[in-house]
XYZ file of N, CA and C in Angstrom:
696
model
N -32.796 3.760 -5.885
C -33.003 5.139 -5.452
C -32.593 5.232 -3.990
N -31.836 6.367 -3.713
C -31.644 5.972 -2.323
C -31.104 7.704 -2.085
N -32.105 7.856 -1.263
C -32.251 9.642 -0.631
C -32.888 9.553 0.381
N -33.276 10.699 0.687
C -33.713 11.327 2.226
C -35.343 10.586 2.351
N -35.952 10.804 1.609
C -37.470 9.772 2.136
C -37.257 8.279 1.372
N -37.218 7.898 0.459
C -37.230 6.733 -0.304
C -36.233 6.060 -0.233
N -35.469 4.518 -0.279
C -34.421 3.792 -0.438
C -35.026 2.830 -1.233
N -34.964 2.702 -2.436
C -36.109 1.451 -2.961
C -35.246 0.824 -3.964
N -34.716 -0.559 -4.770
C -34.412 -1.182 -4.955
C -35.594 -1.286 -6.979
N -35.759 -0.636 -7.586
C -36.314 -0.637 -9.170
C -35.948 -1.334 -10.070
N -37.044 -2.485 -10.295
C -36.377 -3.413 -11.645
C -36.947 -2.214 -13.159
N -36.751 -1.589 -13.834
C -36.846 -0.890 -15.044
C -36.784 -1.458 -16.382
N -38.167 -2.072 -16.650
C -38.116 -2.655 -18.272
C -38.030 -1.749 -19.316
N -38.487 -0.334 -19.123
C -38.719 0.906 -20.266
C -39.565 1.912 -19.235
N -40.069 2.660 -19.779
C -40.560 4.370 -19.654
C -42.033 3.709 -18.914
N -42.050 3.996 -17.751
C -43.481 3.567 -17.054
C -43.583 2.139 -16.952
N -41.786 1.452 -16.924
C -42.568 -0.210 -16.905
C -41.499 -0.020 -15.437
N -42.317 0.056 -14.501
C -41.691 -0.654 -13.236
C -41.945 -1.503 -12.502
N -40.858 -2.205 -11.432
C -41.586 -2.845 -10.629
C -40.550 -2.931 -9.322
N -41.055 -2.558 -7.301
C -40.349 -2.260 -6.822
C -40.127 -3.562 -6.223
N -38.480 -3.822 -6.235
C -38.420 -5.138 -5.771
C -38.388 -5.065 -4.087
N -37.201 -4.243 -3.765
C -37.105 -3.853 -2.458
C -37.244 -2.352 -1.894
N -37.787 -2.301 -0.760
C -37.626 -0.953 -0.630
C -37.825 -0.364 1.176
N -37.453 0.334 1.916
C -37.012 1.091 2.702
C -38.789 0.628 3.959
N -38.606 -0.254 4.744
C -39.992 -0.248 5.591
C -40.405 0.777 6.710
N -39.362 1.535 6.874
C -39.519 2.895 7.890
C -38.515 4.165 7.502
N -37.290 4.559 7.349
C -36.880 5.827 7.346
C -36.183 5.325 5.539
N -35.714 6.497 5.093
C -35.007 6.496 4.025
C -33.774 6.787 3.966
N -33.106 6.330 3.898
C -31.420 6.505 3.833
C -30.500 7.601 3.845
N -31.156 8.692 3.484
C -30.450 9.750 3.410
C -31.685 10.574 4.650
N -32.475 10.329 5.737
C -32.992 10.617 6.625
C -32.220 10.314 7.645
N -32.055 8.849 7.557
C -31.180 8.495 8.665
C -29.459 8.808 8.472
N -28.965 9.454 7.620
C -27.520 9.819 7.510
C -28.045 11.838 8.194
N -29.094 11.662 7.456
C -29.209 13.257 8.271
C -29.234 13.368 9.775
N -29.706 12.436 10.059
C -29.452 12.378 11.661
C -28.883 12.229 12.589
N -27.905 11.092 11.560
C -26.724 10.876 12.341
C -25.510 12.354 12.508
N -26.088 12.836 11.237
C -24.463 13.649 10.731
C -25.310 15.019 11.484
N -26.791 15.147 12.188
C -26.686 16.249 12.748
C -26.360 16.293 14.386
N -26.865 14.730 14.912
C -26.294 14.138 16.170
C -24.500 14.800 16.465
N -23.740 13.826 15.644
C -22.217 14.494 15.529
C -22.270 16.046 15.458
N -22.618 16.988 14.903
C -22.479 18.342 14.686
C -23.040 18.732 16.119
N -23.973 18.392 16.506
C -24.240 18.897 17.876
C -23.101 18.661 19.258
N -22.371 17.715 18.766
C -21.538 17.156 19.769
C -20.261 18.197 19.603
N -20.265 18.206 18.367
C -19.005 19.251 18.108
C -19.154 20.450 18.024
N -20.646 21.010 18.168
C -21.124 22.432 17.877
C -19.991 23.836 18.605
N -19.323 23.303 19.589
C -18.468 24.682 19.940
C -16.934 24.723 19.277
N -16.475 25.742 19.389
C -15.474 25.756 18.954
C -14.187 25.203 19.660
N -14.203 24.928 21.047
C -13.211 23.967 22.158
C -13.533 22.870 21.736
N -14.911 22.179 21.383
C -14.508 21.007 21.532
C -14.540 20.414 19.444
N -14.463 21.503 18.637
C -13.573 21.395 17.460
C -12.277 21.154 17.625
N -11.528 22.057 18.280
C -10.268 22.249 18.430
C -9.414 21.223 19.269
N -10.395 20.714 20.256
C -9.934 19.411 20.634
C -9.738 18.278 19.526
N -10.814 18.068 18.792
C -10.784 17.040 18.034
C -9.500 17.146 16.800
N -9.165 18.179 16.696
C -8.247 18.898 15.283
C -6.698 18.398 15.942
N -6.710 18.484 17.169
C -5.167 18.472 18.326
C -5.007 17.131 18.196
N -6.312 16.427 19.196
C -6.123 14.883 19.405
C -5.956 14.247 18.052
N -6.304 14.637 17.035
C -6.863 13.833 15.416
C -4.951 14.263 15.143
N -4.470 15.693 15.023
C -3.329 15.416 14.073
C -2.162 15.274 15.164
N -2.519 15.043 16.407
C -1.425 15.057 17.228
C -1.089 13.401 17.785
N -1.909 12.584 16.924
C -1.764 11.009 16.950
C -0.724 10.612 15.889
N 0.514 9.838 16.566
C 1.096 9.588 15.323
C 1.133 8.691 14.422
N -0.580 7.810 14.967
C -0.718 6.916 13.867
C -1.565 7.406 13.115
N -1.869 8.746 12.912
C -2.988 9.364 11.892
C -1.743 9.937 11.101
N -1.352 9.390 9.916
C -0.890 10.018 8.623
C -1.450 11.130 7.912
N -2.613 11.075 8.083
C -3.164 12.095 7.134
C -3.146 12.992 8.206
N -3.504 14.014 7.832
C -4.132 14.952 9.260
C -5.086 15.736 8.416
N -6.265 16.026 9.606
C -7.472 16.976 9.189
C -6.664 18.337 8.796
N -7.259 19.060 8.126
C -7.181 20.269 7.843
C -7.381 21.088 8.807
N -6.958 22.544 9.370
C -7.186 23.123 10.317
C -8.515 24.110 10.085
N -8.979 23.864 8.812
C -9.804 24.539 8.499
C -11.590 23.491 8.379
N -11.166 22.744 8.730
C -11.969 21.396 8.606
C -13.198 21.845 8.837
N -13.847 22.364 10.047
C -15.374 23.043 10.317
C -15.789 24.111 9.810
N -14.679 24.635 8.696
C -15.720 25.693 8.115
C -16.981 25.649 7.305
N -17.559 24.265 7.430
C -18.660 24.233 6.384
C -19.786 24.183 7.461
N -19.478 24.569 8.643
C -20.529 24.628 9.648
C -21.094 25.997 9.743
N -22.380 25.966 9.701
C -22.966 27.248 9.274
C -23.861 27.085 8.230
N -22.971 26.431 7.108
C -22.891 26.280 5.651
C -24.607 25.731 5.387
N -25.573 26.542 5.007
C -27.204 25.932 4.859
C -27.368 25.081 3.545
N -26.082 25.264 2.697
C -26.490 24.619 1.324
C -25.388 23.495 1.113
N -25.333 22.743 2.444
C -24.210 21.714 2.620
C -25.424 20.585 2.861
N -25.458 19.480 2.708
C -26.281 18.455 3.194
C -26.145 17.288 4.415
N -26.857 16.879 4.603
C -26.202 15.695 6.262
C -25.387 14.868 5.469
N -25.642 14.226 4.264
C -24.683 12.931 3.364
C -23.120 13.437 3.460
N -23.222 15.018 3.362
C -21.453 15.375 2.466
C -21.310 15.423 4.223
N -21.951 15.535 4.762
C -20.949 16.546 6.551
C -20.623 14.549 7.216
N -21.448 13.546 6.866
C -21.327 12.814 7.155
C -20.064 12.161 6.262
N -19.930 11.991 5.443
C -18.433 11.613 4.838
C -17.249 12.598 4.531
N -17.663 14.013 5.440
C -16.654 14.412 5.631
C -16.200 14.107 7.009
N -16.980 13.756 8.037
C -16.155 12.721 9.114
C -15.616 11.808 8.755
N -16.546 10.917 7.903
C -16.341 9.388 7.950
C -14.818 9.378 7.098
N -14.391 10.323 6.467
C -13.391 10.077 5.807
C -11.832 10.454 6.734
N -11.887 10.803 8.001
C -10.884 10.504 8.619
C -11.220 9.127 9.640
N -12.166 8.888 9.657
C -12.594 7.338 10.766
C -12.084 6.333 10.203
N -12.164 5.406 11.212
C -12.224 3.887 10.643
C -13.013 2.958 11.178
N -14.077 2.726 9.644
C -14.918 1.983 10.439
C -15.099 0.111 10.870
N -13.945 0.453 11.163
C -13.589 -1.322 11.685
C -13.603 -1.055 12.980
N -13.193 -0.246 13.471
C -13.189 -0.113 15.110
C -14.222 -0.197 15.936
N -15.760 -0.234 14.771
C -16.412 0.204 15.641
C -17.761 -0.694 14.728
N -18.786 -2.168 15.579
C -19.203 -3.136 14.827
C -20.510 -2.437 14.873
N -21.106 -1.936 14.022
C -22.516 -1.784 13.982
C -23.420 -2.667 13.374
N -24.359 -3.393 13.999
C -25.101 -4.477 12.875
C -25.865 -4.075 11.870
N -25.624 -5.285 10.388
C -26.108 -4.431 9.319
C -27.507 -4.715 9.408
N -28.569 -3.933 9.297
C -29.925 -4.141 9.599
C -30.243 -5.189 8.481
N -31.234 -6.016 9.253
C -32.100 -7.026 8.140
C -31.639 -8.018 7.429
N -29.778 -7.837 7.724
C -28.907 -8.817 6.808
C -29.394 -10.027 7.037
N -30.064 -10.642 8.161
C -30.127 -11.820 7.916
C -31.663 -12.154 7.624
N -32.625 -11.515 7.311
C -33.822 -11.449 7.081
C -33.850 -11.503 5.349
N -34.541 -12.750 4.666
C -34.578 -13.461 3.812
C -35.029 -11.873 2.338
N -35.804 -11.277 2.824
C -36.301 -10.168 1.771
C -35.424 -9.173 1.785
N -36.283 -8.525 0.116
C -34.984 -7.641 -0.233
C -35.422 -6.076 0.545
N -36.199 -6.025 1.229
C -36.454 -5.088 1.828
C -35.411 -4.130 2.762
N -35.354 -3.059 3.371
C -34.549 -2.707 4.039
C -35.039 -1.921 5.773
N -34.090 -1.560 6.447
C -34.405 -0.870 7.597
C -33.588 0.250 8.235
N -34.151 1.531 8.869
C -32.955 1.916 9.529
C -33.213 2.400 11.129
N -34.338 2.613 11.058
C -34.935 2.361 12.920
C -33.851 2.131 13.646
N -33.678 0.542 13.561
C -32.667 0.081 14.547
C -31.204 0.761 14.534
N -30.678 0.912 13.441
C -29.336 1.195 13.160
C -29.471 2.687 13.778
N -30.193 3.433 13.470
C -30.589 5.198 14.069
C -30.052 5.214 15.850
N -31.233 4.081 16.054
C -30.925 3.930 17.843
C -30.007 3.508 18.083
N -29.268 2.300 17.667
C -27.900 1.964 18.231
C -26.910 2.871 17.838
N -26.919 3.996 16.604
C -25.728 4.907 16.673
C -26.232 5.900 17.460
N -26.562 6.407 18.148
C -27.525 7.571 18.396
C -27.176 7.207 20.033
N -27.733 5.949 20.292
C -27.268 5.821 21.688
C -25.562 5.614 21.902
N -24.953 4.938 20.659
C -23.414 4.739 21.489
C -22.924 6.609 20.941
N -23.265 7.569 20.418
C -22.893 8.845 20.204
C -22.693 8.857 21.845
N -23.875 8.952 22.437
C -24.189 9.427 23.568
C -23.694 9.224 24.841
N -23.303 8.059 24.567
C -22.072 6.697 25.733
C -20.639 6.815 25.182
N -20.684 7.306 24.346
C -18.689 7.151 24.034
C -18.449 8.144 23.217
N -19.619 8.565 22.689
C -18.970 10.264 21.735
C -19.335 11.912 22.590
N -19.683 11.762 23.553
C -19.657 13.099 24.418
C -19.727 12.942 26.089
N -18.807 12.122 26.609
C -18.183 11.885 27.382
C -18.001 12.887 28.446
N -18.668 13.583 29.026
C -18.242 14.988 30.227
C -18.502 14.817 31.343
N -18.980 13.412 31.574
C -19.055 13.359 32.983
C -18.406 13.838 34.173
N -16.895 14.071 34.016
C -16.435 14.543 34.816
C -15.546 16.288 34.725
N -16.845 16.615 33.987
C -16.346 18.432 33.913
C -15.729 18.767 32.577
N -15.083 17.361 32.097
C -13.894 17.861 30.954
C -14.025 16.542 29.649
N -14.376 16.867 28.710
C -14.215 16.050 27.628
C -13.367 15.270 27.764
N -13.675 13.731 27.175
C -13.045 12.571 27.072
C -11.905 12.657 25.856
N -10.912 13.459 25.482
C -10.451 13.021 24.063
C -10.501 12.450 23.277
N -10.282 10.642 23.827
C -10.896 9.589 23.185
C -12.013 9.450 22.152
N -12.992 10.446 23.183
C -14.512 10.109 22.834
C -14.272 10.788 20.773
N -13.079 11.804 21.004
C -13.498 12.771 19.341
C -12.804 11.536 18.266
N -11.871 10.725 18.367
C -11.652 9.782 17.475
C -12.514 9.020 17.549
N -13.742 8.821 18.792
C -14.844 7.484 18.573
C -15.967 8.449 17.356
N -16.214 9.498 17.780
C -17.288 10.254 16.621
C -16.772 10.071 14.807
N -15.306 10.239 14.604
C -15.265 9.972 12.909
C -15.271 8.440 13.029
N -15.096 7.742 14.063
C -15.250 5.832 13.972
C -16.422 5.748 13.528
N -17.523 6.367 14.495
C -18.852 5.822 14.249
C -19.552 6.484 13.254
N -18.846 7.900 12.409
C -19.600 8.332 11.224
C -19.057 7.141 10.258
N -18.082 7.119 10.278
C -17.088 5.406 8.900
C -18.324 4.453 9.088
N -18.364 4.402 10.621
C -18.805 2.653 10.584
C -20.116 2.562 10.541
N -21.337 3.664 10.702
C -22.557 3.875 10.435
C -23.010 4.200 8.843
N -21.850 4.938 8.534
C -21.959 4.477 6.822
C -21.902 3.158 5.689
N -21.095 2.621 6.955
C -20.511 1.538 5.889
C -21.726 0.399 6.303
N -22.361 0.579 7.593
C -23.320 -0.227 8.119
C -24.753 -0.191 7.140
N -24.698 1.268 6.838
C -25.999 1.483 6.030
C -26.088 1.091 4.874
N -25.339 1.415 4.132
C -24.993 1.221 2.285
C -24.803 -0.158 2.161
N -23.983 -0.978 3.215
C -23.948 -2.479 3.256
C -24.909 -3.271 3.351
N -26.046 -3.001 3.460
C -27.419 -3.122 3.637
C -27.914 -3.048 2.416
N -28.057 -1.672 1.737
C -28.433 -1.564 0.223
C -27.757 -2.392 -1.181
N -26.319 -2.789 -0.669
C -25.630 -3.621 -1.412
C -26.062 -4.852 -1.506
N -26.276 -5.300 0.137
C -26.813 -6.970 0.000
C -28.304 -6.810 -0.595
N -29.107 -6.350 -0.243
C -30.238 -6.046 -0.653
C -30.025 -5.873 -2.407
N -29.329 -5.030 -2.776
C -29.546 -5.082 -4.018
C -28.944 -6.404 -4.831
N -28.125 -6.787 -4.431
C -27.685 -8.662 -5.234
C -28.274 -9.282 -4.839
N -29.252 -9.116 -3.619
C -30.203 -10.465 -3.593
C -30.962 -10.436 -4.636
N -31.570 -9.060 -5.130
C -32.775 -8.800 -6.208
C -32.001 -9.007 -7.590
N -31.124 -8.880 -7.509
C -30.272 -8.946 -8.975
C -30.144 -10.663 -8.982
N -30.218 -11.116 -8.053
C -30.042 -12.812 -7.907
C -31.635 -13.722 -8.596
N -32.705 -12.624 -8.120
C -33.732 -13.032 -8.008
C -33.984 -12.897 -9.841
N -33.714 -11.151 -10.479
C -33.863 -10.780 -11.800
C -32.676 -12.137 -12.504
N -31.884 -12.880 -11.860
C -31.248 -14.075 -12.421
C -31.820 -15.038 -13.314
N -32.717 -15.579 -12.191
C -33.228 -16.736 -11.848
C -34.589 -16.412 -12.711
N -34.947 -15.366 -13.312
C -35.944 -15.545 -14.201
C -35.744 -14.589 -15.465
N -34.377 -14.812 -16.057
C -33.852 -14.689 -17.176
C -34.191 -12.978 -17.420
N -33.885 -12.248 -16.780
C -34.484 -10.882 -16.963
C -33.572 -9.978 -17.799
N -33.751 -8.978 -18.868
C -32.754 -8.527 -19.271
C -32.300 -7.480 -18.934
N -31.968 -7.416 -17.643
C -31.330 -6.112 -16.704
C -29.584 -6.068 -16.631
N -29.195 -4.736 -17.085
C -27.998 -4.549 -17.647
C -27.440 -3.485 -16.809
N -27.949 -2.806 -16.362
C -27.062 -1.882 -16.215
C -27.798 -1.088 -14.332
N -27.010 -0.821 -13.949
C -27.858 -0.351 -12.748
C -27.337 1.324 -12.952
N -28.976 1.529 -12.285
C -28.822 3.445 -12.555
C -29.250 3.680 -10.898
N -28.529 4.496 -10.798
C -28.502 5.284 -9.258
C -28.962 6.442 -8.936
N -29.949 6.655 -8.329
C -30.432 8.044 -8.513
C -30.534 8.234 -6.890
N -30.571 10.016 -6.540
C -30.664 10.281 -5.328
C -29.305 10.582 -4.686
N -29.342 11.627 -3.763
C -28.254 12.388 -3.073
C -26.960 11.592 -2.677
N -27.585 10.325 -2.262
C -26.546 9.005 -1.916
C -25.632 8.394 -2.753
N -26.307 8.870 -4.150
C -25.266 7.967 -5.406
C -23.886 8.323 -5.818
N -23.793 9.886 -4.968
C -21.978 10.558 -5.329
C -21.623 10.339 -3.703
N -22.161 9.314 -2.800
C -21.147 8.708 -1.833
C -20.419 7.891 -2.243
N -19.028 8.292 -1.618
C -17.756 7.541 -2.388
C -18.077 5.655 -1.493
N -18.140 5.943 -0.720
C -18.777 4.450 -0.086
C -20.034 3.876 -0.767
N -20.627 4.245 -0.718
C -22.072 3.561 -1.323
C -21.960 3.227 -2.863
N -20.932 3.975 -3.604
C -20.656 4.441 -5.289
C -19.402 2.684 -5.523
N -19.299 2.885 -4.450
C -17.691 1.695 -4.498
C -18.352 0.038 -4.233
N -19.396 0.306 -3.447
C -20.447 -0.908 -3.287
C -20.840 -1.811 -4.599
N -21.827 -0.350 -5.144
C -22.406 -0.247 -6.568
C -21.620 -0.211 -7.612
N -20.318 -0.047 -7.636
C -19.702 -0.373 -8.524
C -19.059 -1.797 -8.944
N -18.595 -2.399 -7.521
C -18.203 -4.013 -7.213
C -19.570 -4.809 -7.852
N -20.863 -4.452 -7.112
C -21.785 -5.604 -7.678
C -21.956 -5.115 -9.112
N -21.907 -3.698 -9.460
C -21.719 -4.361 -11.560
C -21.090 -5.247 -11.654
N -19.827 -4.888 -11.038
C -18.522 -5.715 -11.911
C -19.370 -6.890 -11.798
N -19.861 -7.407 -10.252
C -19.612 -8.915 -10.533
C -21.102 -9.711 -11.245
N -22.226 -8.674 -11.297
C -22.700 -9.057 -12.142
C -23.277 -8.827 -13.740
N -22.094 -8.019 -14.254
C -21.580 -8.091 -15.902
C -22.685 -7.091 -16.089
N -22.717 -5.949 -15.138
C -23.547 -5.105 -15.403
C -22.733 -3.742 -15.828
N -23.402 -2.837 -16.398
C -22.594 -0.934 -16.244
C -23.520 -0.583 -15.429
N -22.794 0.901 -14.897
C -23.676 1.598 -14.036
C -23.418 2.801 -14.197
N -24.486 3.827 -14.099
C -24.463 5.375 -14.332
C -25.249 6.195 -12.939
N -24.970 7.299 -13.067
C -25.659 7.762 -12.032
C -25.660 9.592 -12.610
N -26.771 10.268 -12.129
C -26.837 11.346 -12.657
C -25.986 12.559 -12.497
N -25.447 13.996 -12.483
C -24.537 14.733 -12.310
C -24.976 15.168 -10.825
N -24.025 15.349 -10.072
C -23.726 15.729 -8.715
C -25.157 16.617 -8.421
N -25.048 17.696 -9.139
C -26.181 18.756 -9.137
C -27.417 18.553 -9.640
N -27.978 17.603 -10.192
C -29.321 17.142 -10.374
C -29.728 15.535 -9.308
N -28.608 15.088 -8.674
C -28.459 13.913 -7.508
C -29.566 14.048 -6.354
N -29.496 15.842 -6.093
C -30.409 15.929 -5.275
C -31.770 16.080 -5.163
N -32.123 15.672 -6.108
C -33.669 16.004 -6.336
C -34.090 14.865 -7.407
N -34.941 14.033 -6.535
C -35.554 12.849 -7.323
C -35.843 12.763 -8.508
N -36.712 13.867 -8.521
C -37.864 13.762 -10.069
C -36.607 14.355 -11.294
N -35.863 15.442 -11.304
C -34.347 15.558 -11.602
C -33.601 14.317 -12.440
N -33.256 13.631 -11.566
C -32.401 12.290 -11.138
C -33.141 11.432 -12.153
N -34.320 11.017 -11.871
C -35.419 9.719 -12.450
C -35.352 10.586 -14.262
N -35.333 11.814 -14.090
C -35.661 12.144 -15.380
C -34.616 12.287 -16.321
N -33.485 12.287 -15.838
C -32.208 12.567 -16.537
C -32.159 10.980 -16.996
N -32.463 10.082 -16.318
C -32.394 8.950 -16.499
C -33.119 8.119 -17.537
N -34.538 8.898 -17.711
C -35.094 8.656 -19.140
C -34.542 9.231 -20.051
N -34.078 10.477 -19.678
C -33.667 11.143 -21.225
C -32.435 9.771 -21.531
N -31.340 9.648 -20.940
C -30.531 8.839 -21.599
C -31.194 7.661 -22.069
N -32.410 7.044 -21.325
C -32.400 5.732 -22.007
C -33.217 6.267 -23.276
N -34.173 7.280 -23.339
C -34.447 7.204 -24.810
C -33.334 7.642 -26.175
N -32.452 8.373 -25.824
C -31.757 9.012 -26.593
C -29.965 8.256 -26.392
């Protein structure tokens, strides 16, 4: 499960048989993408320093793609969420440019964190993504903001990935008959987080489903669509 309060890691034997292997010790995953992705929107909140970012972004000639000129019209937008505004940056960034540590990776449980990861993107926003010290925006700084939406995504979900094959390592090692991983929560139609969860099926001879876009956002929704298929 992995949304705005909860990130939790569910071994599922049948209808009321659970048990949580790992799960979220302070914010929930789609809390801390809300924050990040409202941090960035504040940075970009005017329309100069949109238009900067739209110039510098398609006026690089190592950016092939180019943003759309219409790119911020979903600002405003109340029935848009922090997940989609956040991979609609992250999808012109690259998040190699920019090393964020993956929380807890080296901490033995399948537990997770995002505290730390919040403050270290939150503070480098603040040091290299709005830059005015001297009267006039840094240019630079608008290609570091889609870096650090890429690389704060890929920091987070990389977290839920290792976390989740450690527990799938653990459901190994005591012959469990877990087949298939189900994804529930606003996070599961991220094309990053979806590409994670799809690699560890493959590699451990699992399928995976996840509920329709429009029931994603709402837990009890999500969890329930999820019984109906397994009974039927």
């Amino acid at each position: 499960i992995a949304s705005n309060k909860i990130t939790q890691v569910v071994f599922t034997r049948g209808v009321g048989l659970h048990r949580i292997l790992g799960t979220s010790i302070d914010l929930g995953i789609g809390t801390f993408i809300d924050r990040i992705a409202t941090s960035i929107c504040e940075i970009l909140s005017t329309p100069e320093s949109q238009h900067e970012l739209l110039e510098s972004y398609n006026t690089n000639p190592a950016h092939e793609r180019k943003m759309p000129r219409d790119f911020f019209k979903f600002f405003g937008d109340k029935n848009i969420y922090g997940g989609e505004i956040l991979e609609k940056f992250s999808s012109f960034g690259d998040y190699a440019q920019i090393n964020y540590s993956i929380p807890m990776i080296k901490d033995s449980s399948t537990d997770m964190s995002y505290t730390g990861l919040l403050t270290s993107v939150k503070n480098s926003l603040k040091k290299d993504g709005s830059s005015e010290e001297a009267g006039e925006r840094d240019p630079s700084a608008n290609h570091f903001l889609l870096d650090a939406a890429a690389a704060c995504q890929y920091s987070a979900f990389k977290q839920i990935d290792v976390k989740t094959r450690r527990c799938m390592e653990i459901l190994k090692k005591v012959n469990s008959q877990s087949k298939t991983i189900n994804l529930a929560g606003g996070c599961s139609h991220n094309k990053t987080f979806y590409s994670f969860m799809q690699a560890a099926a493959k590699d451990y001879d699992h399928s995976i489903v996840r509920s329709a876009r429009n029931q994603a956002q709402d837990n009890p929704v999500s969890v329930a669509w999820m019984g109906w298929e397994y009974l039927n």
